[in-house]
């Protein structure tokens, strides 16, 4: 990076921080800090939801994956489009009308406090792991381009995420909107730059291994399991539900999901083209997490390097702030307020505790990021831990009165244990169906257990 790149990066960060601080200056009540007073409009909902989901795994890890397997790697992002459409059609309006700030709170009202506590704990642990991934990506980019040590890079990333999250949900949503613009610009500019350096698309494709341009080389189960993973995340994860709960009306909540689906249709193709172009231009790279930053250094003119680095930061920071704020909301709303008497906690105290939690959770994720290297695997396993276990109880609870509290609790515990066991042990030992992904098997078990146990209880 030269002086021009540094200036562009600093300007981008300064703009985002300014937006965040200005937006969060009036978040002095619990309702404003946690839910932005249910005032999120369509532009905020659409940009924020898209920026929230398209984080480090969607940019850096996905480019690295396309580098390894070809255009079929674009399914890591493309699978999000149909998942968001499902949310748009069947769940967004229900989340907006939901009596509560979080999904665990709804599960507690629908079933029992034990179900709420279990959902909260598993969700918080999952989010801490997901936040660590964003820090990992930011560190890899800073190290590759600036030469900063990973520890310095990590500290810079954590400080920015804490600063932008400390203003509450309105600050997070508005900075997401600014970050979304940076993300889109950096990705869309990268496509023609890489294709031109490769001598054109026909020249690039002629140098690829057989099947590298196919989007079907991963087969059926892997893309389908990613679609299931996306559906589970978007319908159970507070990062996304919070946007729909905080939307000013049902139409706004649905628009956010629909806008994000359209965004993924475009961005996944762009990521695939960047990945296969990098394969031709930079053969033999072992650490695929460094593909994007190395691409910036080797092929981008000065000025655009700064924009590219800003894009990585935008992707990681936007997702990081959303995860951190959602985790804080879960901890406050579904754990601490349940332990203490709600009426004894003032708005001011809640906001202060929330800001302290922002720092504590960010530091825990920072420590975990030092040990996480396989980004896609971390995200997938985190999904097994939470999303698979609560999806069926949530869905059946919304549409039927028959599922019972005891059945929901047993189903969630069993599904977590079974999904992890299938992922690490059973899938290798069971014939014929061993290739079925763990999240799909977990859903099947959950869908069998909940109605069965509920029926046995009612028959007593």
Coordinates of C-alpha atoms in Angstrom, one line a residue:
X1 CA 0.0 0.0 0.0
X2 CA 1.2 3.5 -0.8
X3 CA 0.0 6.9 0.6
X4 CA -3.0 7.0 -1.7
X5 CA -4.2 3.5 -0.6
X6 CA -3.7 4.4 3.0
X7 CA -5.7 7.7 2.6
X8 CA -8.6 5.8 1.0
X9 CA -8.6 3.2 3.8
X10 CA -8.5 5.9 6.5
X11 CA -11.3 7.9 4.8
X12 CA -13.5 4.8 4.6
X13 CA -12.9 3.9 8.2
X14 CA -13.4 7.5 9.3
X15 CA -16.6 7.8 7.4
X16 CA -18.0 4.6 8.9
X17 CA -16.9 5.5 12.5
X18 CA -18.5 8.9 12.1
X19 CA -21.8 7.5 10.9
X20 CA -21.7 5.0 13.8
X21 CA -21.0 7.6 16.5
X22 CA -23.6 10.1 15.1
X23 CA -26.3 7.4 14.8
X24 CA -25.8 6.0 18.3
X25 CA -25.6 9.2 20.2
X26 CA -29.3 9.0 21.3
X27 CA -29.3 5.3 22.2
X28 CA -29.8 6.0 25.9
X29 CA -32.7 3.6 26.6
X30 CA -32.8 -0.1 26.5
X31 CA -35.4 -0.1 23.7
X32 CA -33.3 2.2 21.5
X33 CA -30.0 0.4 22.2
X34 CA -31.4 -3.1 21.7
X35 CA -34.1 -2.6 19.1
X36 CA -33.7 0.9 17.6
X37 CA -37.2 1.7 18.8
X38 CA -38.7 -0.5 16.1
X39 CA -38.0 2.2 13.5
X40 CA -35.8 0.5 10.9
X41 CA -36.9 1.5 7.4
X42 CA -36.6 -0.4 4.1
X43 CA -33.3 1.0 3.0
X44 CA -31.8 0.3 6.4
X45 CA -33.3 -3.2 6.6
X46 CA -32.1 -4.2 3.1
X47 CA -28.6 -2.8 3.3
X48 CA -28.1 -3.9 6.9
X49 CA -29.3 -7.4 6.4
X50 CA -27.2 -7.9 3.3
X51 CA -24.1 -6.4 4.9
X52 CA -24.7 -8.5 8.1
X53 CA -24.7 -11.8 6.3
X54 CA -22.0 -11.1 3.7
X55 CA -19.0 -11.2 6.1
X56 CA -15.5 -12.6 6.0
X57 CA -16.7 -16.1 5.0
X58 CA -18.8 -14.7 2.1
X59 CA -15.9 -12.7 0.7
X60 CA -12.4 -14.0 1.6
X61 CA -13.3 -17.6 2.4
X62 CA -15.6 -17.9 -0.6
X63 CA -13.0 -16.6 -3.0
X64 CA -10.5 -19.1 -1.5
X65 CA -13.0 -21.9 -1.9
X66 CA -13.7 -21.0 -5.6
X67 CA -9.9 -20.9 -6.1
X68 CA -9.8 -24.6 -4.9
X69 CA -12.9 -26.1 -6.5
X70 CA -13.9 -23.6 -9.3
X71 CA -17.3 -21.9 -10.0
X72 CA -19.2 -24.5 -8.0
X73 CA -17.7 -22.9 -4.9
X74 CA -20.1 -20.0 -5.5
X75 CA -22.8 -22.1 -3.9
X76 CA -21.4 -21.0 -0.5
X77 CA -22.9 -17.6 -1.3
X78 CA -25.6 -18.6 -3.8
X79 CA -27.3 -20.9 -1.3
X80 CA -28.3 -17.9 0.7
X81 CA -30.6 -16.5 -2.1
X82 CA -33.3 -19.2 -1.9
X83 CA -33.0 -19.3 1.9
X84 CA -33.8 -15.6 2.2
X85 CA -36.7 -16.0 -0.2
X86 CA -38.2 -18.7 2.1
X87 CA -37.7 -16.2 5.0
X88 CA -39.4 -13.5 3.0
X89 CA -42.4 -15.7 2.1
X90 CA -43.1 -17.5 5.4
X91 CA -41.3 -16.1 8.4
X92 CA -40.4 -12.4 8.1
X93 CA -43.9 -11.1 9.0
X94 CA -44.1 -13.5 11.9
X95 CA -40.8 -12.3 13.3
X96 CA -42.0 -8.7 13.0
X97 CA -45.1 -9.4 15.0
X98 CA -43.3 -11.7 17.5
X99 CA -44.0 -10.8 21.1
X100 CA -40.4 -10.5 22.3
X101 CA -37.0 -9.2 21.3
X102 CA -35.3 -12.5 20.6
X103 CA -36.1 -16.0 19.4
X104 CA -35.1 -17.6 22.7
X105 CA -37.5 -15.2 24.5
X106 CA -40.3 -16.4 22.1
X107 CA -39.3 -20.0 22.8
X108 CA -39.4 -19.3 26.6
X109 CA -43.0 -17.9 26.2
X110 CA -44.1 -20.7 24.0
X111 CA -42.5 -23.6 25.9
X112 CA -40.5 -23.0 29.2
X113 CA -37.7 -21.0 30.8
X114 CA -35.5 -24.1 30.5
X115 CA -35.9 -24.1 26.7
X116 CA -35.1 -20.3 26.6
X117 CA -31.9 -20.8 28.7
X118 CA -30.7 -23.6 26.5
X119 CA -31.4 -21.7 23.3
X120 CA -29.7 -18.6 24.7
X121 CA -26.5 -20.4 25.9
X122 CA -26.1 -22.3 22.6
X123 CA -26.8 -19.2 20.6
X124 CA -24.3 -17.1 22.5
X125 CA -21.6 -19.8 22.1
X126 CA -22.3 -20.0 18.4
X127 CA -22.1 -16.3 17.9
X128 CA -18.8 -16.0 19.8
X129 CA -17.4 -18.6 17.4
X130 CA -18.8 -16.7 14.4
X131 CA -17.4 -13.4 15.6
X132 CA -14.0 -15.0 15.9
X133 CA -14.1 -15.9 12.2
X134 CA -14.6 -12.2 11.3
X135 CA -11.6 -11.3 13.3
X136 CA -9.6 -14.0 11.7
X137 CA -10.4 -12.7 8.2
X138 CA -9.6 -9.1 9.1
X139 CA -6.2 -10.2 10.6
X140 CA -5.3 -12.2 7.5
X141 CA -6.0 -9.3 5.2
X142 CA -4.1 -6.7 7.3
X143 CA -1.1 -9.0 7.7
X144 CA -1.0 -9.8 4.0
X145 CA -1.1 -6.2 2.8
X146 CA 0.5 -4.1 5.5
X147 CA 2.8 -6.7 7.2
X148 CA 1.3 -5.8 10.6
X149 CA 1.6 -8.7 13.1
X150 CA -1.5 -10.7 13.6
X151 CA -1.8 -9.3 17.2
X152 CA -1.7 -5.7 16.0
X153 CA -4.2 -6.5 13.3
X154 CA -6.5 -8.2 15.8
X155 CA -6.4 -5.3 18.2
X156 CA -7.3 -2.9 15.4
X157 CA -10.2 -5.0 14.2
X158 CA -11.6 -5.5 17.8
X159 CA -11.4 -1.8 18.6
X160 CA -13.3 -0.9 15.5
X161 CA -16.1 -3.5 16.1
X162 CA -16.4 -2.4 19.8
X163 CA -16.6 1.2 18.9
X164 CA -19.3 0.8 16.2
X165 CA -21.4 -1.6 18.4
X166 CA -21.3 0.6 21.4
X167 CA -23.9 2.9 20.0
X168 CA -26.6 0.3 19.9
X169 CA -28.7 -1.2 17.0
X170 CA -29.3 2.1 15.2
X171 CA -25.6 2.7 15.0
X172 CA -25.0 -0.9 13.8
X173 CA -27.7 -0.6 11.2
X174 CA -26.6 2.7 9.8
X175 CA -22.9 1.8 9.6
X176 CA -24.0 -1.5 7.9
X177 CA -25.6 0.7 5.2
X178 CA -22.3 2.6 4.6
X179 CA -20.3 -0.6 4.8
X180 CA -22.6 -2.3 2.3
X181 CA -21.8 0.4 -0.4
X182 CA -18.0 -0.2 0.2
X183 CA -18.5 -4.0 0.0
X184 CA -20.4 -3.9 -3.3
X185 CA -17.9 -1.4 -4.9
X186 CA -14.8 -3.4 -4.0
X187 CA -16.2 -6.8 -5.2
X188 CA -17.7 -5.4 -8.5
X189 CA -14.5 -3.6 -9.3
X190 CA -12.4 -6.7 -8.6
X191 CA -14.2 -8.7 -11.4
X192 CA -13.1 -6.7 -14.4
X193 CA -9.6 -6.1 -13.0
X194 CA -8.9 -9.8 -12.6
X195 CA -10.5 -10.8 -15.9
X196 CA -8.4 -8.1 -17.7
X197 CA -5.2 -9.3 -16.1
X198 CA -6.0 -12.8 -17.1
X199 CA -6.4 -11.8 -20.8
X200 CA -10.1 -12.0 -20.9
X201 CA -12.7 -14.6 -19.7
X202 CA -12.1 -16.9 -22.6
X203 CA -8.3 -17.0 -21.9
X204 CA -8.9 -17.7 -18.2
X205 CA -11.4 -20.5 -18.8
X206 CA -9.0 -22.1 -21.4
X207 CA -6.4 -22.5 -18.7
X208 CA -8.6 -24.0 -16.0
X209 CA -8.8 -27.8 -15.1
X210 CA -11.7 -29.8 -16.5
X211 CA -15.0 -29.1 -14.7
X212 CA -13.7 -25.9 -13.1
X213 CA -16.3 -23.8 -14.8
X214 CA -19.2 -26.1 -13.8
X215 CA -21.4 -25.1 -10.9
X216 CA -22.4 -28.8 -10.5
X217 CA -19.1 -30.3 -9.5
X218 CA -19.9 -30.3 -5.8
X219 CA -22.8 -32.6 -6.5
X220 CA -26.2 -32.3 -4.7
X221 CA -25.7 -32.8 -1.0
X222 CA -23.0 -30.1 -0.3
X223 CA -24.9 -27.2 -1.9
X224 CA -28.2 -28.5 -0.4
X225 CA -26.7 -28.7 3.1
X226 CA -25.4 -25.1 2.7
X227 CA -28.9 -24.0 1.7
X228 CA -30.2 -25.8 4.9
X229 CA -27.4 -24.1 6.9
X230 CA -28.4 -20.7 5.5
X231 CA -32.1 -21.3 6.2
X232 CA -31.4 -22.4 9.7
X233 CA -29.1 -19.4 10.4
X234 CA -31.5 -16.8 8.9
X235 CA -34.6 -18.1 10.7
X236 CA -33.0 -18.7 14.1
X237 CA -30.1 -16.3 14.4
X238 CA -30.6 -13.1 16.3
X239 CA -28.3 -11.3 13.9
X240 CA -31.0 -11.5 11.2
X241 CA -34.2 -11.8 13.4
X242 CA -33.2 -8.5 15.1
X243 CA -33.6 -6.7 11.7
X244 CA -37.0 -8.1 11.2
X245 CA -38.2 -7.6 14.8
X246 CA -36.9 -4.0 14.7
X247 CA -38.5 -3.2 11.3
X248 CA -41.2 -0.6 11.5
X249 CA -43.8 -2.9 9.8
X250 CA -44.2 -6.4 8.2
X251 CA -43.6 -5.1 4.7
X252 CA -40.2 -3.6 5.7
X253 CA -39.2 -6.9 7.3
X254 CA -40.0 -8.8 4.2
X255 CA -38.3 -6.3 1.9
X256 CA -35.0 -6.8 3.9
X257 CA -35.1 -10.5 3.2
X258 CA -36.0 -10.1 -0.4
X259 CA -33.4 -7.5 -1.1
X260 CA -30.7 -9.7 0.4
X261 CA -31.8 -12.6 -1.8
X262 CA -31.4 -10.5 -4.9
X263 CA -28.0 -9.3 -3.7
X264 CA -26.7 -12.8 -3.3
X265 CA -27.8 -13.7 -6.9
X266 CA -25.4 -11.1 -8.2
X267 CA -22.5 -11.2 -5.7
X268 CA -22.1 -15.0 -5.8
X269 CA -21.3 -15.0 -9.5
X270 CA -18.8 -12.1 -9.0
X271 CA -17.1 -14.1 -6.3
X272 CA -16.9 -17.2 -8.5
X273 CA -15.3 -15.2 -11.3
X274 CA -12.7 -13.7 -9.0
X275 CA -11.9 -17.1 -7.6
X276 CA -11.3 -18.8 -10.9
X277 CA -9.3 -15.8 -12.2
X278 CA -7.1 -16.0 -9.2
X279 CA -6.5 -19.7 -9.9
X280 CA -5.0 -18.8 -13.3
X281 CA -3.1 -15.7 -12.2
X282 CA -1.8 -17.0 -8.8
X283 CA -1.2 -20.8 -9.0
X284 CA 0.0 -22.8 -6.1
X285 CA -1.3 -20.7 -3.2
X286 CA -1.6 -22.9 -0.1
X287 CA -3.3 -20.6 2.4
X288 CA -6.5 -19.8 0.4
X289 CA -7.5 -17.2 3.0
X290 CA -4.8 -14.9 1.6
X291 CA -6.1 -15.1 -2.0
X292 CA -8.0 -11.9 -1.9
X293 CA -5.4 -9.7 -0.2
X294 CA -2.6 -11.1 -2.4
X295 CA -4.8 -10.4 -5.4
X296 CA -5.0 -6.8 -4.4
X297 CA -1.3 -6.4 -4.0
X298 CA -0.3 -8.1 -7.2
X299 CA -3.0 -6.9 -9.7
X300 CA -4.7 -3.8 -8.5
X301 CA -3.5 -0.3 -9.2
X302 CA -2.8 2.0 -6.2
X303 CA -6.0 3.6 -5.0
X304 CA -8.1 0.5 -5.8
X305 CA -5.9 -1.4 -3.4
X306 CA -7.2 0.9 -0.6
X307 CA -10.7 0.3 -1.8
X308 CA -10.2 -3.5 -1.8
X309 CA -8.8 -3.5 1.7
X310 CA -11.8 -1.3 2.8
X311 CA -14.1 -3.9 1.2
X312 CA -12.6 -6.7 3.4
X313 CA -12.9 -4.5 6.4
X314 CA -16.4 -3.6 5.5
X315 CA -17.4 -7.2 5.1
X316 CA -15.9 -8.3 8.4
X317 CA -16.8 -5.3 10.5
X318 CA -20.4 -5.2 9.3
X319 CA -20.9 -8.8 10.2
X320 CA -18.9 -8.5 13.4
X321 CA -20.9 -5.5 14.8
X322 CA -24.1 -7.3 14.0
X323 CA -23.0 -10.5 15.7
X324 CA -21.6 -8.6 18.7
X325 CA -24.8 -6.6 19.2
X326 CA -27.0 -9.6 18.8
X327 CA -25.0 -11.6 21.3
X328 CA -25.2 -8.7 23.8
X329 CA -29.0 -8.5 23.3
X330 CA -29.3 -12.2 23.9
X331 CA -27.2 -12.1 27.1
X332 CA -29.1 -9.1 28.4
X333 CA -32.7 -10.0 27.4
X334 CA -32.7 -13.8 27.9
X335 CA -30.2 -14.4 30.6
X336 CA -29.2 -11.4 32.9
X337 CA -32.8 -10.0 33.1
X338 CA -34.2 -13.4 33.9
X339 CA -31.7 -13.9 36.8
X340 CA -32.4 -10.4 38.2
X341 CA -35.8 -8.9 38.6
X342 CA -36.7 -7.0 35.5
X343 CA -38.3 -4.2 37.4
X344 CA -35.2 -3.6 39.4
X345 CA -33.1 -2.8 36.3
X346 CA -33.4 0.8 35.0
X347 CA -32.9 1.7 31.3
X348 CA -29.7 3.5 32.1
X349 CA -28.3 0.4 33.9
X350 CA -29.3 -1.8 31.1
X351 CA -27.5 0.4 28.5
X352 CA -24.3 0.5 30.7
X353 CA -24.3 -3.3 31.2
X354 CA -24.9 -3.8 27.5
X355 CA -21.8 -1.7 26.6
X356 CA -19.7 -3.6 29.1
X357 CA -20.9 -6.8 27.6
X358 CA -19.9 -5.6 24.1
X359 CA -16.3 -5.3 25.3
X360 CA -16.3 -8.7 27.2
X361 CA -17.8 -10.7 24.3
X362 CA -15.5 -9.1 21.7
X363 CA -12.5 -10.0 23.9
X364 CA -13.6 -13.6 24.2
X365 CA -14.1 -13.9 20.4
X366 CA -10.7 -12.3 19.9
X367 CA -9.0 -15.0 22.0
X368 CA -10.9 -17.7 20.1
X369 CA -9.9 -16.2 16.7
X370 CA -6.2 -17.1 17.5
X371 CA -7.2 -20.8 17.2
X372 CA -9.6 -20.7 14.2
X373 CA -8.2 -21.3 10.7
X374 CA -10.8 -23.2 8.7
X375 CA -13.4 -20.5 8.3
X376 CA -16.1 -22.4 6.5
X377 CA -15.8 -25.4 8.9
X378 CA -16.2 -23.1 11.9
X379 CA -19.3 -21.6 10.5
X380 CA -20.8 -25.0 9.6
X381 CA -20.1 -26.6 13.0
X382 CA -21.5 -23.5 14.8
X383 CA -24.7 -24.0 12.8
X384 CA -25.0 -27.6 14.0
X385 CA -24.7 -26.4 17.6
X386 CA -27.6 -24.0 17.6
X387 CA -29.7 -23.6 14.4
X388 CA -30.5 -27.2 13.9
X389 CA -31.7 -27.7 17.4
X390 CA -34.1 -24.8 17.6
X391 CA -35.5 -24.7 14.0
X392 CA -38.2 -27.4 14.4
X393 CA -39.4 -26.3 17.9
X394 CA -39.6 -22.7 16.5
X395 CA -41.5 -23.7 13.4
X396 CA -43.9 -26.2 14.9
X397 CA -44.5 -23.8 17.9
X398 CA -45.5 -21.0 15.5
X399 CA -48.0 -23.1 13.6
X400 CA -49.3 -25.6 16.2
X401 CA -50.4 -25.8 19.8
X402 CA -49.5 -29.5 20.1
X403 CA -45.7 -29.4 20.8
X404 CA -45.1 -29.4 24.6
X405 CA -42.4 -27.8 26.6
X406 CA -40.8 -31.1 27.8
X407 CA -40.8 -32.4 24.2
X408 CA -39.1 -29.2 23.0
X409 CA -36.4 -29.4 25.6
X410 CA -35.6 -33.1 25.0
X411 CA -35.6 -32.6 21.3
X412 CA -33.2 -29.7 21.4
X413 CA -30.7 -31.5 23.7
X414 CA -30.9 -34.7 21.6
X415 CA -30.6 -32.9 18.3
X416 CA -27.4 -31.1 19.4
X417 CA -25.8 -34.3 20.6
X418 CA -26.8 -36.3 17.6
X419 CA -25.8 -33.7 15.0
X420 CA -22.3 -33.4 16.4
X421 CA -22.0 -37.1 16.8
X422 CA -23.0 -37.6 13.2
X423 CA -20.6 -35.0 12.0
X424 CA -17.6 -36.5 13.8
X425 CA -18.3 -40.2 14.1
X426 CA -21.5 -41.8 12.9
X427 CA -21.4 -40.6 9.3
X428 CA -18.4 -42.7 8.7
X429 CA -19.9 -45.9 10.2
X430 CA -23.5 -45.9 8.8
X431 CA -23.9 -47.4 5.3
X432 CA -25.9 -45.9 2.5
X433 CA -27.0 -42.7 4.3
X434 CA -23.5 -41.8 5.7
X435 CA -23.1 -39.1 3.0
X436 CA -26.2 -37.1 4.2
X437 CA -24.9 -33.9 5.9
X438 CA -25.2 -33.6 9.7
X439 CA -27.5 -30.6 9.6
X440 CA -30.0 -32.5 7.5
X441 CA -29.9 -35.6 9.7
X442 CA -30.3 -33.3 12.8
X443 CA -33.4 -31.8 11.3
X444 CA -34.8 -35.2 10.6
X445 CA -34.2 -36.4 14.1
X446 CA -35.7 -33.2 15.5
X447 CA -38.8 -33.4 13.2
X448 CA -39.4 -37.0 14.5
X449 CA -38.8 -36.4 18.2
X450 CA -40.8 -33.3 18.8
X451 CA -44.2 -34.5 17.6
X452 CA -43.6 -38.1 18.9
X453 CA -42.7 -37.0 22.4
X454 CA -45.5 -34.4 22.4
X455 CA -48.0 -37.1 21.4
X456 CA -46.9 -39.5 24.1
X457 CA -47.2 -36.8 26.7
X458 CA -50.7 -35.9 25.6
X459 CA -51.7 -39.6 25.6
X460 CA -50.9 -40.1 29.2

